Coordinates of C-alpha atoms and ligand atoms in Angstrom, one line a residue:
M1 CA 0.1 0.1 -0.1
S2 CA 1.3 3.4 -0.5
E3 CA 1.2 6.2 1.8
E4 CA -2.5 7.4 2.2
A5 CA -2.8 10.6 0.4
N6 CA -4.1 13.8 2.3
P7 CA -8.0 14.5 0.9
F8 CA -7.2 18.0 1.5
E9 CA -3.8 18.0 -0.5
S10 CA -5.9 15.8 -3.1
L11 CA -8.7 18.4 -3.6
Q12 CA -6.1 20.9 -4.2
S13 CA -4.7 19.0 -6.8
Q14 CA -8.1 18.6 -8.5
I15 CA -8.3 22.8 -8.7
D16 CA -4.9 22.8 -10.0
A17 CA -5.4 20.2 -13.0
A18 CA -8.6 22.2 -13.9
A19 CA -7.0 25.7 -13.4
E20 CA -5.0 25.2 -16.8
H21 CA -8.1 25.2 -18.7
V22 CA -10.3 28.0 -17.4
D23 CA -10.2 31.5 -17.5
V24 CA -9.4 32.4 -14.1
D25 CA -6.5 34.4 -12.7
E26 CA -3.9 32.4 -10.2
D27 CA -5.0 34.9 -7.3
V28 CA -8.8 33.6 -7.5
I29 CA -7.6 30.0 -8.0
E30 CA -5.7 30.5 -4.7
R31 CA -8.7 31.5 -2.9
L32 CA -10.5 28.7 -4.6
K33 CA -8.2 25.9 -2.7
H34 CA -8.9 27.4 0.6
P35 CA -11.8 27.2 3.1
E36 CA -13.3 30.7 4.0
R37 CA -12.9 29.6 7.5
V38 CA -13.4 26.3 9.9
L39 CA -14.6 26.3 13.5
E40 CA -12.8 23.4 15.7
T41 CA -14.6 22.9 19.1
N42 CA -14.2 20.5 21.9
L43 CA -17.4 19.3 23.2
T44 CA -17.6 17.9 26.9
V45 CA -20.8 15.4 27.4
E46 CA -22.2 13.7 29.9
M47 CA -22.4 9.9 29.5
D48 CA -25.1 7.7 31.0
D49 CA -22.6 6.7 33.8
G50 CA -22.3 10.5 34.7
S51 CA -18.8 10.8 33.6
L52 CA -17.7 13.5 31.3
E53 CA -16.1 12.9 27.6
R54 CA -14.6 15.5 25.4
F55 CA -15.3 15.2 21.7
T56 CA -13.2 17.4 18.8
A57 CA -15.8 18.5 16.0
F58 CA -15.2 20.8 13.1
R59 CA -16.9 22.4 10.8
S60 CA -15.4 23.9 7.7
Q61 CA -16.9 26.7 5.2
F62 CA -15.1 26.6 2.2
N63 CA -16.9 28.9 0.0
G64 CA -20.3 31.0 0.1
D65 CA -20.0 32.8 -3.6
R66 CA -22.9 30.9 -4.9
G67 CA -25.0 30.7 -1.9
P68 CA -25.0 29.6 1.7
Y69 CA -22.2 26.7 2.7
K70 CA -23.9 23.4 2.3
G71 CA -22.6 19.9 3.3
G72 CA -23.0 17.4 5.6
I73 CA -22.0 16.3 9.1
R74 CA -20.0 12.9 9.4
Y75 CA -19.3 10.8 13.2
H76 CA -16.2 8.9 12.3
P77 CA -12.9 8.0 14.4
N78 CA -10.9 9.2 11.4
V79 CA -12.3 12.6 10.8
T80 CA -9.8 15.0 10.8
R81 CA -9.5 19.1 10.3
D82 CA -7.7 18.3 7.0
E83 CA -10.5 15.9 5.8
V84 CA -13.3 18.3 7.0
K85 CA -11.5 20.8 5.0
A86 CA -11.5 18.7 1.6
L87 CA -14.6 17.7 2.2
S88 CA -16.0 21.3 2.3
G89 CA -14.2 22.1 -0.8
W90 CA -15.7 19.0 -2.7
M91 CA -19.2 20.3 -1.8
T92 CA -18.3 23.6 -3.2
Y93 CA -17.7 22.0 -6.8
K94 CA -20.3 19.6 -6.4
T95 CA -22.8 22.2 -6.0
A96 CA -21.4 24.3 -8.7
I97 CA -21.1 21.4 -11.2
V98 CA -25.3 20.8 -10.6
D99 CA -25.6 24.4 -10.8
I100 CA -27.9 24.9 -7.1
P101 CA -27.6 28.2 -5.4
L102 CA -25.5 26.7 -2.8
G103 CA -21.9 26.9 -1.7
G104 CA -19.6 24.4 0.1
G105 CA -19.4 23.3 3.7
K106 CA -18.8 20.1 5.7
G107 CA -18.6 19.2 9.3
G108 CA -17.4 16.2 11.5
I109 CA -17.0 14.6 14.7
I110 CA -14.2 12.3 15.8
I111 CA -16.4 9.7 17.1
D112 CA -17.3 6.1 16.8
P113 CA -20.8 6.3 17.0
A114 CA -21.1 2.2 17.5
E115 CA -19.4 2.9 20.8
Y116 CA -22.3 5.1 22.6
S117 CA -25.9 4.8 23.3
E118 CA -28.6 6.9 21.6
S119 CA -29.2 9.1 24.4
E120 CA -25.1 9.9 24.8
L121 CA -25.3 10.0 20.7
E122 CA -28.5 12.6 21.4
R123 CA -26.5 14.8 24.1
I124 CA -23.1 15.1 21.6
T125 CA -25.2 15.9 18.9
R126 CA -27.3 18.7 20.6
A127 CA -23.8 20.1 22.1
F128 CA -22.6 20.0 18.5
A129 CA -25.8 21.8 17.3
K130 CA -25.3 24.7 20.2
E131 CA -21.5 25.1 18.7
L132 CA -23.0 25.3 15.3
T133 CA -26.0 27.7 16.1
P134 CA -24.1 31.1 15.6
M135 CA -22.8 30.3 12.5
I136 CA -25.6 28.7 10.6
G137 CA -28.9 29.2 9.4
V138 CA -31.3 29.0 6.2
D139 CA -29.3 31.7 4.2
R140 CA -25.8 30.9 6.0
D141 CA -25.0 27.5 6.4
V142 CA -27.4 24.4 5.6
P143 CA -26.0 20.9 7.3
A144 CA -27.5 17.6 6.5
P145 CA -26.1 14.2 7.2
D146 CA -23.1 12.3 5.8
V147 CA -21.1 9.1 7.0
N148 CA -22.9 7.6 10.0
T149 CA -25.4 10.4 10.5
G150 CA -29.1 10.7 9.0
Q151 CA -32.7 11.9 9.5
R152 CA -32.3 11.3 13.9
E153 CA -29.3 13.2 13.9
M154 CA -30.8 16.1 11.5
N155 CA -33.9 16.3 13.4
W156 CA -32.0 16.9 17.0
I157 CA -29.6 19.4 15.3
K158 CA -32.9 21.2 14.0
D159 CA -34.9 21.3 17.1
T160 CA -31.6 22.1 19.4
Y161 CA -31.4 25.3 16.7
E162 CA -35.0 26.1 16.5
T163 CA -35.3 26.2 20.5
L164 CA -32.2 28.4 21.0
E165 CA -33.3 30.6 18.2
N166 CA -36.9 30.8 19.4
T167 CA -37.9 30.2 15.9
T168 CA -39.4 27.4 13.4
E169 CA -37.1 27.3 10.4
P170 CA -36.9 23.7 9.3
G171 CA -34.8 24.8 6.3
V172 CA -31.7 25.0 8.6
I173 CA -30.9 21.5 8.2
T174 CA -32.0 18.9 5.5
G175 CA -32.0 15.3 5.3
K176 CA -34.5 15.5 7.9
A177 CA -37.5 13.0 8.5
I178 CA -40.4 13.5 6.2
D179 CA -42.7 14.3 9.6
S180 CA -40.3 16.9 10.5
G181 CA -40.0 18.6 7.0
G182 CA -37.8 16.2 5.0
S183 CA -38.1 15.6 1.3
E184 CA -39.5 12.3 -0.5
G185 CA -36.7 11.2 -2.7
R186 CA -34.1 12.5 -0.5
V187 CA -32.8 9.0 1.6
E188 CA -32.6 7.4 -2.0
A189 CA -31.1 10.8 -3.8
T190 CA -27.5 9.7 -3.4
G191 CA -27.3 6.4 -4.9
R192 CA -30.0 7.5 -7.5
S193 CA -27.4 10.2 -8.9
T194 CA -24.8 7.4 -9.1
V195 CA -26.9 5.4 -11.1
I196 CA -28.3 8.0 -13.2
A197 CA -24.6 9.2 -14.1
A198 CA -23.8 5.8 -14.8
R199 CA -26.3 5.2 -17.2
E200 CA -25.3 8.2 -19.1
A201 CA -21.9 7.2 -19.0
F202 CA -22.7 4.2 -20.6
D203 CA -25.1 5.8 -23.3
Y204 CA -21.7 8.2 -23.7
L205 CA -19.8 5.0 -24.7
G206 CA -22.5 3.7 -26.7
E207 CA -23.5 0.7 -24.2
D208 CA -26.4 -0.1 -22.6
I209 CA -25.8 -0.5 -18.6
A210 CA -28.6 -3.1 -18.8
D211 CA -26.3 -5.3 -19.9
A212 CA -23.5 -4.4 -17.3
T213 CA -22.0 -6.4 -14.3
V214 CA -21.4 -4.0 -11.3
A215 CA -19.3 -4.4 -8.2
V216 CA -20.5 -2.3 -5.3
Q217 CA -18.2 -1.2 -2.4
G218 CA -19.8 -0.4 1.1
Y219 CA -23.3 -1.1 1.7
G220 CA -24.6 2.0 3.8
N221 CA -27.2 4.2 2.4
A222 CA -25.3 5.2 -1.0
G223 CA -24.2 1.9 -1.8
W224 CA -27.0 -0.3 -1.2
I225 CA -29.5 2.2 -3.0
A226 CA -26.7 2.4 -6.0
A227 CA -27.0 -1.7 -6.0
K228 CA -30.9 -1.7 -5.9
L229 CA -31.8 0.7 -8.9
V230 CA -28.7 -0.4 -11.1
E231 CA -30.4 -3.9 -10.7
D232 CA -33.9 -2.4 -11.8
L233 CA -32.4 -0.9 -14.7
G234 CA -31.4 -4.5 -15.6
A235 CA -27.6 -4.6 -14.6
T236 CA -26.4 -7.8 -13.0
V237 CA -24.8 -6.8 -9.1
V238 CA -22.1 -9.5 -9.2
A239 CA -20.5 -8.4 -5.6
V240 CA -21.0 -6.1 -3.0
S241 CA -18.9 -5.6 0.4
D242 CA -19.3 -3.7 3.6
S243 CA -16.7 -2.8 6.6
S244 CA -17.1 -6.9 7.4
G245 CA -16.0 -8.1 4.1
G246 CA -17.2 -9.0 0.5
I247 CA -19.3 -11.5 -1.5
Y248 CA -19.3 -12.3 -4.9
S249 CA -22.1 -14.5 -6.9
E250 CA -21.2 -15.0 -10.9
D251 CA -25.0 -14.9 -11.6
G252 CA -25.6 -11.9 -9.4
L253 CA -26.6 -11.4 -6.0
D254 CA -30.3 -9.5 -5.1
A255 CA -29.6 -6.4 -3.8
R256 CA -32.8 -6.1 -1.8
E257 CA -32.1 -10.1 0.0
V258 CA -28.4 -8.8 0.6
K259 CA -29.6 -5.6 2.4
A260 CA -32.3 -7.8 4.4
F261 CA -29.7 -9.9 5.5
K262 CA -27.5 -7.1 6.3
N263 CA -30.3 -5.5 8.3
E264 CA -30.7 -8.9 10.3
T265 CA -27.2 -10.0 11.1
G266 CA -25.5 -6.5 10.7
S267 CA -23.2 -7.4 8.3
I268 CA -23.1 -9.0 4.8
T269 CA -20.6 -11.5 5.0
G270 CA -22.4 -14.8 5.7
Y271 CA -25.0 -14.5 3.2
S272 CA -25.2 -18.0 2.2
E273 CA -26.8 -17.0 -1.6
A274 CA -23.3 -16.0 -2.2
D275 CA -20.8 -18.1 -4.3
E276 CA -17.8 -17.2 -2.5
E277 CA -16.2 -14.5 0.2
I278 CA -14.1 -11.8 -1.1
S279 CA -11.7 -9.4 0.4
N280 CA -12.3 -5.6 -0.5
D281 CA -9.3 -5.3 -2.6
D282 CA -10.9 -8.1 -4.5
L283 CA -13.8 -6.3 -5.3
L284 CA -12.3 -3.5 -6.5
T285 CA -10.3 -5.0 -8.5
L286 CA -12.9 -7.4 -9.9
D287 CA -13.3 -7.7 -13.8
V288 CA -16.4 -6.0 -13.8
D289 CA -18.2 -3.4 -16.3
L290 CA -19.1 -0.7 -13.7
L291 CA -17.7 0.0 -10.4
I292 CA -19.4 2.0 -7.7
P293 CA -16.9 2.7 -4.8
A294 CA -19.4 3.7 -1.6
A295 CA -17.5 3.6 1.3
L296 CA -14.9 6.2 2.3
E297 CA -11.7 8.4 0.8
N298 CA -8.7 6.6 -0.8
A299 CA -10.2 3.4 -1.7
I300 CA -8.3 3.0 -4.3
D301 CA -4.6 4.5 -4.5
A302 CA -2.1 4.2 -7.5
D303 CA -1.0 0.7 -6.7
L304 CA -4.5 -0.9 -6.2
A305 CA -5.5 1.2 -9.6
E306 CA -2.9 -0.9 -11.7
D307 CA -5.2 -3.9 -11.0
V308 CA -8.7 -2.3 -11.4
Q309 CA -10.2 -4.1 -14.2
A310 CA -13.7 -1.8 -14.5
D311 CA -14.5 0.2 -17.6
V312 CA -16.5 2.6 -15.9
I313 CA -16.3 3.7 -12.1
S314 CA -19.2 5.9 -10.9
E315 CA -18.1 7.4 -7.5
A316 CA -21.0 7.3 -5.0
A317 CA -18.3 8.2 -1.9
N318 CA -16.5 11.3 -1.5
G319 CA -13.1 11.2 -2.8
P320 CA -12.5 7.2 -3.1
I321 CA -9.9 7.7 -5.8
T322 CA -6.3 9.4 -5.1
P323 CA -5.0 11.6 -7.6
A324 CA -2.2 9.3 -8.4
A325 CA -4.6 6.4 -8.9
D326 CA -6.8 9.0 -11.2
E327 CA -3.8 9.0 -13.5
V328 CA -3.2 5.4 -13.7
L329 CA -6.7 5.1 -14.5
A330 CA -7.0 7.4 -17.2
A331 CA -3.8 5.6 -19.0
K332 CA -5.9 2.8 -18.8
D333 CA -8.6 4.2 -20.4
V334 CA -11.1 3.6 -17.2
V335 CA -14.0 6.4 -17.6
V336 CA -14.9 7.6 -13.8
I337 CA -17.9 9.7 -13.0
P338 CA -16.3 12.1 -10.2
D339 CA -17.9 12.3 -6.7
I340 CA -18.8 15.8 -7.3
L341 CA -21.4 14.5 -9.9
A342 CA -22.2 11.0 -9.6
N343 CA -23.2 11.6 -5.8
A344 CA -24.6 15.2 -6.1
G345 CA -28.1 13.6 -6.0
G346 CA -28.0 14.0 -2.1
V347 CA -27.1 17.8 -2.4
T348 CA -29.8 18.3 -5.1
V349 CA -32.4 16.8 -3.1
S350 CA -31.5 18.8 -0.4
Y351 CA -31.8 21.6 -2.2
F352 CA -35.2 20.8 -3.2
E353 CA -36.2 20.1 0.7
W354 CA -34.4 23.4 1.2
V355 CA -36.6 25.0 -1.0
Q356 CA -39.8 23.2 -0.1
N357 CA -39.3 24.4 3.5
R358 CA -39.0 27.9 2.5
Q359 CA -42.4 27.9 0.7
R360 CA -43.9 25.2 3.4
F361 CA -45.2 23.8 0.4
Y362 CA -44.2 19.7 -0.5
W363 CA -43.6 18.1 -3.7
S364 CA -44.4 14.3 -4.7
E365 CA -41.7 11.6 -4.6
Q366 CA -42.3 11.2 -8.7
R367 CA -41.7 15.3 -8.8
V368 CA -38.2 15.5 -6.5
N369 CA -37.2 12.1 -8.8
E370 CA -38.1 13.7 -12.4
E371 CA -36.6 17.2 -11.2
L372 CA -33.4 15.2 -9.9
E373 CA -33.1 13.1 -13.2
S374 CA -33.0 16.1 -15.4
I375 CA -30.2 17.9 -13.0
I376 CA -27.8 15.1 -13.6
V377 CA -28.5 14.7 -16.8
D378 CA -27.9 18.1 -17.8
S379 CA -24.7 18.4 -15.5
F380 CA -23.5 15.3 -17.2
D381 CA -23.8 17.0 -20.8
A382 CA -22.2 19.8 -19.6
L383 CA -18.9 18.0 -18.4
T384 CA -18.9 15.7 -21.7
D385 CA -18.9 19.0 -23.6
A386 CA -16.4 20.4 -21.2
Y387 CA -14.1 17.2 -21.7
E388 CA -14.8 17.4 -25.7
E389 CA -13.9 21.1 -25.9
C390 CA -10.9 21.3 -24.1
D391 CA -9.7 18.1 -25.0
L392 CA -8.9 16.9 -21.0
E393 CA -7.6 14.1 -19.7
N394 CA -10.8 12.6 -17.4
F395 CA -13.8 13.7 -16.2
R396 CA -12.8 14.6 -13.2
T397 CA -11.0 17.9 -14.6
A398 CA -13.9 18.0 -16.7
A399 CA -16.1 18.7 -13.8
Y400 CA -13.8 20.9 -12.0
V401 CA -13.4 23.0 -15.3
V402 CA -17.3 23.7 -15.7
S403 CA -17.4 24.4 -11.8
V404 CA -14.6 26.3 -10.8
Q405 CA -15.5 28.5 -13.8
R406 CA -18.9 29.2 -12.0
V407 CA -17.3 29.5 -8.7
A408 CA -14.9 32.3 -9.7
D409 CA -17.6 33.9 -12.2
A410 CA -20.0 34.4 -9.0
F411 CA -16.7 35.9 -6.9
E412 CA -15.5 38.0 -9.7
Q413 CA -19.4 39.4 -10.3
A414 CA -19.4 40.0 -6.9
G415 CA -16.4 41.9 -6.0
T416 CA -14.4 41.9 -3.0
F417 CA -15.5 43.6 0.3
P418 CA -13.8 45.7 1.9
Ligands
LIG1 N1 -23.3 14.5 2.8 C1 -23.8 14.6 1.5 C2 -22.5 14.8 0.5 O1 -21.3 14.5 0.7 C3 -25.2 15.7 1.3 C4 -24.9 16.9 1.3 C5 -25.8 17.5 1.6 O2 -27.0 17.4 1.1 O3 -25.9 18.8 2.2 O4 -22.9 15.4 -1.0

């Protein structure tokens, strides 16, 4: 294994690669490579046994030139300041490539949530929400779920904010449960865009995704939904994995049955219908048509990329491929649909949720899915136009060419204050 890439350095090198092809001055590019501000805070929270425990948490507000900072909050033991900064930058270029009027932000707590009770997690989340309250707001910064957070945590943050501010403002956070002001289609949105983008890529290559074999790394919300939806398009999901390991079946697995098994037992390994159990690296290097990394950053480094056999990769996770691995994959003509487009369904439906919250008027699931479909298809077209016009090395640089230009244009049109 080569040395683990620093995600913030990965982000900056992705921007540098695009900078060569955009009409943006170097001093503005410098701005676009750094967060505007980062909150680092220590939460002191009472545990169920009465003891106190300290947790370090971050919120990075990367760029607000196109609208309120937007992005999730993750709970993970490996959260770092640089990781949160990188993720907030990726959010900035994600909201720009799908052209929704939002900026980029991200938060995280260094914690393994599996080690805490629900009431402890509620107190930890509310303590963080209290710290966030002065800096978030419906027109300021709008958090959302990310790794190991979901509707429950969003509802706690919303309630804490509304209590402290003495208001009702559901649009201060997205990814809420429907009864708390959430949107239809939000839970499935990340996996849905991963599959729509993959379908468009196969189409672009003159192929049909229905004929594809697929491997999915990660069986959390994004991964499992992507497996289910790609299966619905007629593709064959031959392998899936989670943190316990992977499973493979030459004739295909049933995504819904695997999910039911995981719900029952806590992991996918041990699923008796699979032909064999495989490792995470085996899964990533399988000879499949489509690979969907849906776990964490740096899943594919340069060494592993040498062995990747997939034709198309659609990134449901943020940052799963290191810049060095990108170069290896480009040289092998592997088509990579970058995270900032492939998983942008999550933030796009968050945007729909925010719009519905502001209007206090709610859409049907069908409307949400139709609007999402057209945004992802249009964004994929903008990406391939840039790819062809600028004769770029890969789709990732094409996505950054489009999105860096959009953020820079918004900044330059606004001018600088003071
Ligand atoms: N955490 C998701 C992402 O990385 C969603 C962010 C949001 O909905 O604001 O895109």
